[in-house]
Amino acid sequence: MTLGSLAAGGTLGILIPPSISMIIYGALAEASIGKLFAGGIIPGIVLSGMFMAYIGLRVRRNPRLAPKEAAISVRGLILGLKGLWPILILMTIVLGGIFGGVMTPTEAAAAGSSAALAIALGLRRFTWQMLKESLLSSLETTCMLMFIVVGASILSSYLAVMGVPKLFAMFVFGSGLPAVGILLLIYLLYIFLGCFIDGLSAMILTLPTVLPILTTLGFDLIWFGVV
């Protein structure tokens, strides 16, 4: 139950904003990142509710899956929620700025970083060691993403020179499948690729080929990015 909950909950990270995958998709598809973020909220909430309902039903049928723990008092719950206000402020600044059209994702990231620094100073929790660790963590994450982007871009360019995107488009349109059938075929392609390579790599590798097909078929790119 624990491993299944963690594995299923991990899928929400790419759906509920802020999502790195949505940012990269928006850049590749030239789609509004704010609309992608907004489109991921409701599906993310629905999936979260479904996961909680499933876990609740499983535990009710088999209580051994989730041993009982000490109940949390209302006072303890309120005290626990009080510690979330810095996170709520940061989410309001970043997501509110993007949804409101006031800031671009890059500007929202800068505003969020500045707000986090101000909160740390205000709470007197700021230390130079904390700043150093934050910068190193950001550097590691950025380098990791850039290596994935560069590697997938090189492979995508190589496949384009070989004419693979053109052959795939000819196969898709020559198959005689309806638009929904072609969409399901693309989903099967992503499921297959997901068994062997990282999701970001698969997205960077295939979007230059897939997006023109979806546009020709009349599918909305914001909807496809969320789905």
PDB file of C-alpha atoms in Angstrom:
ATOM      1  CA  MET A   1       0.000   0.000   0.000  1.00  0.00           C
ATOM      2  CA  THR A   2       2.804   2.422   0.887  1.00  0.00           C
ATOM      3  CA  LEU A   3       4.786   1.819  -2.298  1.00  0.00           C
ATOM      4  CA  GLY A   4       1.650   1.975  -4.446  1.00  0.00           C
ATOM      5  CA  SER A   5       0.569   5.256  -2.862  1.00  0.00           C
ATOM      6  CA  LEU A   6       3.988   6.791  -3.449  1.00  0.00           C
ATOM      7  CA  ALA A   7       4.150   5.581  -7.053  1.00  0.00           C
ATOM      8  CA  ALA A   8       0.646   6.800  -7.879  1.00  0.00           C
ATOM      9  CA  GLY A   9       1.136  10.097  -6.060  1.00  0.00           C
ATOM     10  CA  GLY A  10       4.303  10.732  -8.043  1.00  0.00           C
ATOM     11  CA  THR A  11       2.222  11.139 -11.200  1.00  0.00           C
ATOM     12  CA  LEU A  12       0.573  14.219  -9.687  1.00  0.00           C
ATOM     13  CA  GLY A  13       3.882  16.087  -9.660  1.00  0.00           C
ATOM     14  CA  ILE A  14       3.827  16.612 -13.427  1.00  0.00           C
ATOM     15  CA  LEU A  15       0.172  17.650 -13.408  1.00  0.00           C
ATOM     16  CA  ILE A  16      -0.353  19.993 -10.465  1.00  0.00           C
ATOM     17  CA  PRO A  17       1.487  23.307 -10.915  1.00  0.00           C
ATOM     18  CA  PRO A  18       4.206  24.339 -10.765  1.00  0.00           C
ATOM     19  CA  SER A  19       5.398  21.569 -13.086  1.00  0.00           C
ATOM     20  CA  ILE A  20       8.756  21.467 -14.874  1.00  0.00           C
ATOM     21  CA  SER A  21       7.314  19.154 -17.519  1.00  0.00           C
ATOM     22  CA  MET A  22       4.573  21.657 -18.351  1.00  0.00           C
ATOM     23  CA  ILE A  23       7.095  24.476 -18.613  1.00  0.00           C
ATOM     24  CA  ILE A  24       9.231  22.524 -21.079  1.00  0.00           C
ATOM     25  CA  TYR A  25       6.152  21.405 -23.022  1.00  0.00           C
ATOM     26  CA  GLY A  26       4.908  24.974 -23.208  1.00  0.00           C
ATOM     27  CA  ALA A  27       8.285  26.127 -24.533  1.00  0.00           C
ATOM     28  CA  LEU A  28       8.405  23.392 -27.179  1.00  0.00           C
ATOM     29  CA  ALA A  29       4.761  23.740 -28.222  1.00  0.00           C
ATOM     30  CA  GLU A  30       4.791  27.557 -27.953  1.00  0.00           C
ATOM     31  CA  ALA A  31       1.748  27.233 -25.697  1.00  0.00           C
ATOM     32  CA  SER A  32       0.740  29.407 -22.762  1.00  0.00           C
ATOM     33  CA  ILE A  33       2.326  28.026 -19.605  1.00  0.00           C
ATOM     34  CA  GLY A  34      -0.259  29.837 -17.508  1.00  0.00           C
ATOM     35  CA  LYS A  35      -3.069  28.029 -19.334  1.00  0.00           C
ATOM     36  CA  LEU A  36      -1.230  24.724 -18.951  1.00  0.00           C
ATOM     37  CA  PHE A  37      -0.922  25.305 -15.207  1.00  0.00           C
ATOM     38  CA  ALA A  38      -4.587  26.269 -14.966  1.00  0.00           C
ATOM     39  CA  GLY A  39      -5.617  23.221 -16.983  1.00  0.00           C
ATOM     40  CA  GLY A  40      -3.731  20.882 -14.663  1.00  0.00           C
ATOM     41  CA  ILE A  41      -5.382  22.016 -11.434  1.00  0.00           C
ATOM     42  CA  ILE A  42      -8.811  20.372 -11.782  1.00  0.00           C
ATOM     43  CA  PRO A  43      -7.522  17.014 -13.142  1.00  0.00           C
ATOM     44  CA  GLY A  44      -4.926  17.009 -10.356  1.00  0.00           C
ATOM     45  CA  ILE A  45      -7.584  17.592  -7.697  1.00  0.00           C
ATOM     46  CA  VAL A  46      -9.845  14.922  -9.208  1.00  0.00           C
ATOM     47  CA  LEU A  47      -7.009  12.379  -9.320  1.00  0.00           C
ATOM     48  CA  SER A  48      -6.030  13.222  -5.744  1.00  0.00           C
ATOM     49  CA  GLY A  49      -9.612  12.653  -4.632  1.00  0.00           C
ATOM     50  CA  MET A  50      -9.762   9.340  -6.490  1.00  0.00           C
ATOM     51  CA  PHE A  51      -6.495   8.188  -4.920  1.00  0.00           C
ATOM     52  CA  MET A  52      -7.720   9.099  -1.430  1.00  0.00           C
ATOM     53  CA  ALA A  53     -11.077   7.396  -1.998  1.00  0.00           C
ATOM     54  CA  TYR A  54      -9.381   4.217  -3.251  1.00  0.00           C
ATOM     55  CA  ILE A  55      -6.960   4.127  -0.315  1.00  0.00           C
ATOM     56  CA  GLY A  56      -9.825   4.728   2.114  1.00  0.00           C
ATOM     57  CA  LEU A  57     -11.869   1.872   0.646  1.00  0.00           C
ATOM     58  CA  ARG A  58      -8.910  -0.514   0.646  1.00  0.00           C
ATOM     59  CA  VAL A  59      -8.063   0.296   4.257  1.00  0.00           C
ATOM     60  CA  ARG A  60     -11.701  -0.049   5.319  1.00  0.00           C
ATOM     61  CA  ARG A  61     -11.828  -3.517   3.764  1.00  0.00           C
ATOM     62  CA  ASN A  62      -8.410  -4.520   5.102  1.00  0.00           C
ATOM     63  CA  PRO A  63      -7.369  -2.443   8.147  1.00  0.00           C
ATOM     64  CA  ARG A  64      -4.005  -4.225   8.323  1.00  0.00           C
ATOM     65  CA  LEU A  65      -2.845  -2.190   5.321  1.00  0.00           C
ATOM     66  CA  ALA A  66      -2.778   0.964   7.460  1.00  0.00           C
ATOM     67  CA  PRO A  67      -2.165   0.347  11.185  1.00  0.00           C
ATOM     68  CA  LYS A  68      -3.877   2.783  13.512  1.00  0.00           C
ATOM     69  CA  GLU A  69      -1.904   5.730  14.863  1.00  0.00           C
ATOM     70  CA  ALA A  70      -2.572   8.225  17.610  1.00  0.00           C
ATOM     71  CA  ALA A  71      -5.330  10.633  16.645  1.00  0.00           C
ATOM     72  CA  ILE A  72      -4.328  14.243  16.037  1.00  0.00           C
ATOM     73  CA  SER A  73      -6.177  16.800  18.113  1.00  0.00           C
ATOM     74  CA  VAL A  74      -7.794  19.862  16.570  1.00  0.00           C
ATOM     75  CA  ARG A  75      -5.228  22.068  18.326  1.00  0.00           C
ATOM     76  CA  GLY A  76      -2.374  19.991  16.908  1.00  0.00           C
ATOM     77  CA  LEU A  77      -3.888  20.211  13.431  1.00  0.00           C
ATOM     78  CA  ILE A  78      -4.190  24.002  13.666  1.00  0.00           C
ATOM     79  CA  LEU A  79      -0.610  24.320  14.924  1.00  0.00           C
ATOM     80  CA  GLY A  80       0.558  22.157  12.041  1.00  0.00           C
ATOM     81  CA  LEU A  81      -1.288  24.269   9.489  1.00  0.00           C
ATOM     82  CA  LYS A  82       0.198  27.469  10.902  1.00  0.00           C
ATOM     83  CA  GLY A  83       3.587  26.381   9.636  1.00  0.00           C
ATOM     84  CA  LEU A  84       2.302  26.297   6.046  1.00  0.00           C
ATOM     85  CA  TRP A  85       1.762  30.037   5.642  1.00  0.00           C
ATOM     86  CA  PRO A  86       5.186  30.693   4.004  1.00  0.00           C
ATOM     87  CA  ILE A  87       4.426  28.045   1.373  1.00  0.00           C
ATOM     88  CA  LEU A  88       0.972  29.515   0.738  1.00  0.00           C
ATOM     89  CA  ILE A  89       2.487  32.977   0.279  1.00  0.00           C
ATOM     90  CA  LEU A  90       5.041  31.674  -2.220  1.00  0.00           C
ATOM     91  CA  MET A  91       2.372  29.743  -4.155  1.00  0.00           C
ATOM     92  CA  THR A  92       0.173  32.835  -4.275  1.00  0.00           C
ATOM     93  CA  ILE A  93       2.999  35.001  -5.607  1.00  0.00           C
ATOM     94  CA  VAL A  94       4.248  32.521  -8.210  1.00  0.00           C
ATOM     95  CA  LEU A  95       1.012  30.991  -9.468  1.00  0.00           C
ATOM     96  CA  GLY A  96      -1.032  34.149  -8.965  1.00  0.00           C
ATOM     97  CA  GLY A  97       1.475  36.136 -11.010  1.00  0.00           C
ATOM     98  CA  ILE A  98       1.399  33.600 -13.828  1.00  0.00           C
ATOM     99  CA  PHE A  99      -2.381  33.066 -13.845  1.00  0.00           C
ATOM    100  CA  GLY A 100      -3.016  36.794 -13.657  1.00  0.00           C
ATOM    101  CA  GLY A 101      -0.770  37.450 -16.629  1.00  0.00           C
ATOM    102  CA  VAL A 102       1.336  39.805 -14.534  1.00  0.00           C
ATOM    103  CA  MET A 103       4.562  37.785 -14.798  1.00  0.00           C
ATOM    104  CA  THR A 104       6.152  35.291 -17.125  1.00  0.00           C
ATOM    105  CA  PRO A 105       7.280  31.957 -15.619  1.00  0.00           C
ATOM    106  CA  THR A 106      10.860  33.250 -15.458  1.00  0.00           C
ATOM    107  CA  GLU A 107       9.774  36.444 -13.710  1.00  0.00           C
ATOM    108  CA  ALA A 108       7.531  34.453 -11.356  1.00  0.00           C
ATOM    109  CA  ALA A 109      10.476  32.218 -10.442  1.00  0.00           C
ATOM    110  CA  ALA A 110      12.580  35.275  -9.661  1.00  0.00           C
ATOM    111  CA  ALA A 111       9.755  36.789  -7.594  1.00  0.00           C
ATOM    112  CA  GLY A 112       9.291  33.514  -5.714  1.00  0.00           C
ATOM    113  CA  SER A 113      13.016  33.307  -4.935  1.00  0.00           C
ATOM    114  CA  SER A 114      13.042  36.897  -3.690  1.00  0.00           C
ATOM    115  CA  ALA A 115       9.961  36.253  -1.549  1.00  0.00           C
ATOM    116  CA  ALA A 116      11.515  33.100  -0.073  1.00  0.00           C
ATOM    117  CA  LEU A 117      14.641  35.066   0.828  1.00  0.00           C
ATOM    118  CA  ALA A 118      12.544  37.811   2.415  1.00  0.00           C
ATOM    119  CA  ILE A 119      10.547  35.270   4.452  1.00  0.00           C
ATOM    120  CA  ALA A 120      13.746  33.585   5.671  1.00  0.00           C
ATOM    121  CA  LEU A 121      15.128  36.965   6.727  1.00  0.00           C
ATOM    122  CA  GLY A 122      11.860  37.928   8.407  1.00  0.00           C
ATOM    123  CA  LEU A 123      11.733  34.684  10.387  1.00  0.00           C
ATOM    124  CA  ARG A 124      15.436  35.045  11.242  1.00  0.00           C
ATOM    125  CA  ARG A 125      16.188  31.647   9.767  1.00  0.00           C
ATOM    126  CA  PHE A 126      18.518  32.850   7.040  1.00  0.00           C
ATOM    127  CA  THR A 127      22.087  31.556   7.092  1.00  0.00           C
ATOM    128  CA  TRP A 128      24.836  31.680   4.507  1.00  0.00           C
ATOM    129  CA  GLN A 129      25.040  27.881   4.652  1.00  0.00           C
ATOM    130  CA  MET A 130      21.351  27.636   3.761  1.00  0.00           C
ATOM    131  CA  LEU A 131      21.883  30.009   0.825  1.00  0.00           C
ATOM    132  CA  LYS A 132      24.869  27.961  -0.355  1.00  0.00           C
ATOM    133  CA  GLU A 133      22.914  24.698  -0.177  1.00  0.00           C
ATOM    134  CA  SER A 134      19.961  26.252  -2.047  1.00  0.00           C
ATOM    135  CA  LEU A 135      22.212  27.538  -4.831  1.00  0.00           C
ATOM    136  CA  LEU A 136      23.984  24.178  -5.162  1.00  0.00           C
ATOM    137  CA  SER A 137      20.676  22.315  -5.251  1.00  0.00           C
ATOM    138  CA  SER A 138      19.338  24.657  -7.946  1.00  0.00           C
ATOM    139  CA  LEU A 139      22.558  24.267  -9.930  1.00  0.00           C
ATOM    140  CA  GLU A 140      22.377  20.468  -9.759  1.00  0.00           C
ATOM    141  CA  THR A 141      18.740  20.415 -10.869  1.00  0.00           C
ATOM    142  CA  THR A 142      19.390  22.853 -13.726  1.00  0.00           C
ATOM    143  CA  CYS A 143      22.418  20.911 -14.958  1.00  0.00           C
ATOM    144  CA  MET A 144      20.477  17.646 -14.825  1.00  0.00           C
ATOM    145  CA  LEU A 145      17.624  19.099 -16.866  1.00  0.00           C
ATOM    146  CA  MET A 146      19.979  20.714 -19.371  1.00  0.00           C
ATOM    147  CA  PHE A 147      21.833  17.437 -19.945  1.00  0.00           C
ATOM    148  CA  ILE A 148      18.498  15.752 -20.659  1.00  0.00           C
ATOM    149  CA  VAL A 149      17.394  18.574 -22.972  1.00  0.00           C
ATOM    150  CA  VAL A 150      20.689  18.686 -24.879  1.00  0.00           C
ATOM    151  CA  GLY A 151      20.902  14.903 -25.268  1.00  0.00           C
ATOM    152  CA  ALA A 152      17.294  14.566 -26.424  1.00  0.00           C
ATOM    153  CA  SER A 153      17.693  17.532 -28.797  1.00  0.00           C
ATOM    154  CA  ILE A 154      20.757  15.954 -30.418  1.00  0.00           C
ATOM    155  CA  LEU A 155      18.946  12.657 -30.882  1.00  0.00           C
ATOM    156  CA  SER A 156      15.866  14.466 -32.225  1.00  0.00           C
ATOM    157  CA  SER A 157      17.998  16.329 -34.770  1.00  0.00           C
ATOM    158  CA  TYR A 158      19.649  13.063 -35.822  1.00  0.00           C
ATOM    159  CA  LEU A 159      16.256  11.404 -36.342  1.00  0.00           C
ATOM    160  CA  ALA A 160      15.067  14.437 -38.327  1.00  0.00           C
ATOM    161  CA  VAL A 161      18.069  14.145 -40.671  1.00  0.00           C
ATOM    162  CA  MET A 162      17.241  10.460 -41.175  1.00  0.00           C
ATOM    163  CA  GLY A 163      13.659  11.399 -42.093  1.00  0.00           C
ATOM    164  CA  VAL A 164      12.014   9.503 -39.252  1.00  0.00           C
ATOM    165  CA  PRO A 165       9.421  12.245 -38.462  1.00  0.00           C
ATOM    166  CA  LYS A 166       8.342  12.341 -42.103  1.00  0.00           C
ATOM    167  CA  LEU A 167       8.025   8.550 -42.248  1.00  0.00           C
ATOM    168  CA  PHE A 168       6.017   8.526 -39.021  1.00  0.00           C
ATOM    169  CA  ALA A 169       3.643  11.215 -40.321  1.00  0.00           C
ATOM    170  CA  MET A 170       3.171   9.300 -43.589  1.00  0.00           C
ATOM    171  CA  PHE A 171       2.430   6.126 -41.625  1.00  0.00           C
ATOM    172  CA  VAL A 172      -0.071   7.872 -39.349  1.00  0.00           C
ATOM    173  CA  PHE A 173      -2.028   9.627 -42.091  1.00  0.00           C
ATOM    174  CA  GLY A 174      -1.823   6.604 -44.358  1.00  0.00           C
ATOM    175  CA  SER A 175      -3.219   4.257 -41.731  1.00  0.00           C
ATOM    176  CA  GLY A 176      -6.781   5.404 -42.365  1.00  0.00           C
ATOM    177  CA  LEU A 177      -7.451   5.734 -38.647  1.00  0.00           C
ATOM    178  CA  PRO A 178      -9.848   8.409 -37.365  1.00  0.00           C
ATOM    179  CA  ALA A 179      -8.482  11.325 -35.352  1.00  0.00           C
ATOM    180  CA  VAL A 180      -9.229   9.608 -32.038  1.00  0.00           C
ATOM    181  CA  GLY A 181      -7.493   6.454 -33.228  1.00  0.00           C
ATOM    182  CA  ILE A 182      -4.382   8.426 -34.170  1.00  0.00           C
ATOM    183  CA  LEU A 183      -4.459  10.101 -30.755  1.00  0.00           C
ATOM    184  CA  LEU A 184      -4.622   6.698 -29.047  1.00  0.00           C
ATOM    185  CA  LEU A 185      -1.715   5.547 -31.223  1.00  0.00           C
ATOM    186  CA  ILE A 186       0.341   8.504 -30.015  1.00  0.00           C
ATOM    187  CA  TYR A 187      -0.555   7.663 -26.407  1.00  0.00           C
ATOM    188  CA  LEU A 188       0.619   4.076 -26.974  1.00  0.00           C
ATOM    189  CA  LEU A 189       3.872   5.456 -28.359  1.00  0.00           C
ATOM    190  CA  TYR A 190       4.438   7.462 -25.172  1.00  0.00           C
ATOM    191  CA  ILE A 191       3.600   4.450 -22.994  1.00  0.00           C
ATOM    192  CA  PHE A 192       6.160   2.400 -24.918  1.00  0.00           C
ATOM    193  CA  LEU A 193       8.848   5.080 -24.720  1.00  0.00           C
ATOM    194  CA  GLY A 194       8.136   5.591 -21.022  1.00  0.00           C
ATOM    195  CA  CYS A 195       9.253   2.014 -20.375  1.00  0.00           C
ATOM    196  CA  PHE A 196      12.780   2.808 -21.545  1.00  0.00           C
ATOM    197  CA  ILE A 197      13.582   6.537 -21.334  1.00  0.00           C
ATOM    198  CA  ASP A 198      12.829   9.519 -19.114  1.00  0.00           C
ATOM    199  CA  GLY A 199       9.560  11.362 -19.640  1.00  0.00           C
ATOM    200  CA  LEU A 200      11.237  14.691 -20.440  1.00  0.00           C
ATOM    201  CA  SER A 201      13.522  12.997 -22.971  1.00  0.00           C
ATOM    202  CA  ALA A 202      10.561  11.304 -24.633  1.00  0.00           C
ATOM    203  CA  MET A 203       8.708  14.610 -24.817  1.00  0.00           C
ATOM    204  CA  ILE A 204      11.628  16.530 -26.339  1.00  0.00           C
ATOM    205  CA  LEU A 205      12.318  13.674 -28.727  1.00  0.00           C
ATOM    206  CA  THR A 206       8.789  13.265 -30.090  1.00  0.00           C
ATOM    207  CA  LEU A 207       7.043  16.637 -29.864  1.00  0.00           C
ATOM    208  CA  PRO A 208       8.600  18.070 -33.054  1.00  0.00           C
ATOM    209  CA  THR A 209       6.958  15.161 -34.887  1.00  0.00           C
ATOM    210  CA  VAL A 210       3.748  14.793 -32.903  1.00  0.00           C
ATOM    211  CA  LEU A 211       2.681  18.432 -32.607  1.00  0.00           C
ATOM    212  CA  PRO A 212       2.222  19.095 -36.364  1.00  0.00           C
ATOM    213  CA  ILE A 213       0.092  15.938 -36.606  1.00  0.00           C
ATOM    214  CA  LEU A 214      -2.101  17.021 -33.688  1.00  0.00           C
ATOM    215  CA  THR A 215      -2.462  20.527 -35.118  1.00  0.00           C
ATOM    216  CA  THR A 216      -3.503  19.115 -38.504  1.00  0.00           C
ATOM    217  CA  LEU A 217      -6.101  16.908 -36.799  1.00  0.00           C
ATOM    218  CA  GLY A 218      -7.511  19.924 -34.924  1.00  0.00           C
ATOM    219  CA  PHE A 219      -6.556  18.965 -31.371  1.00  0.00           C
ATOM    220  CA  ASP A 220      -5.922  21.757 -28.895  1.00  0.00           C
ATOM    221  CA  LEU A 221      -2.273  21.737 -27.771  1.00  0.00           C
ATOM    222  CA  ILE A 222      -3.150  22.964 -24.269  1.00  0.00           C
ATOM    223  CA  TRP A 223      -5.570  20.056 -23.850  1.00  0.00           C
ATOM    224  CA  PHE A 224      -3.016  17.575 -25.177  1.00  0.00           C
ATOM    225  CA  GLY A 225      -0.337  18.919 -22.851  1.00  0.00           C
ATOM    226  CA  VAL A 226      -2.554  18.415 -19.813  1.00  0.00           C
ATOM    227  CA  VAL A 227      -3.788  14.972 -20.884  1.00  0.00           C
TER     228      VAL A 227
END
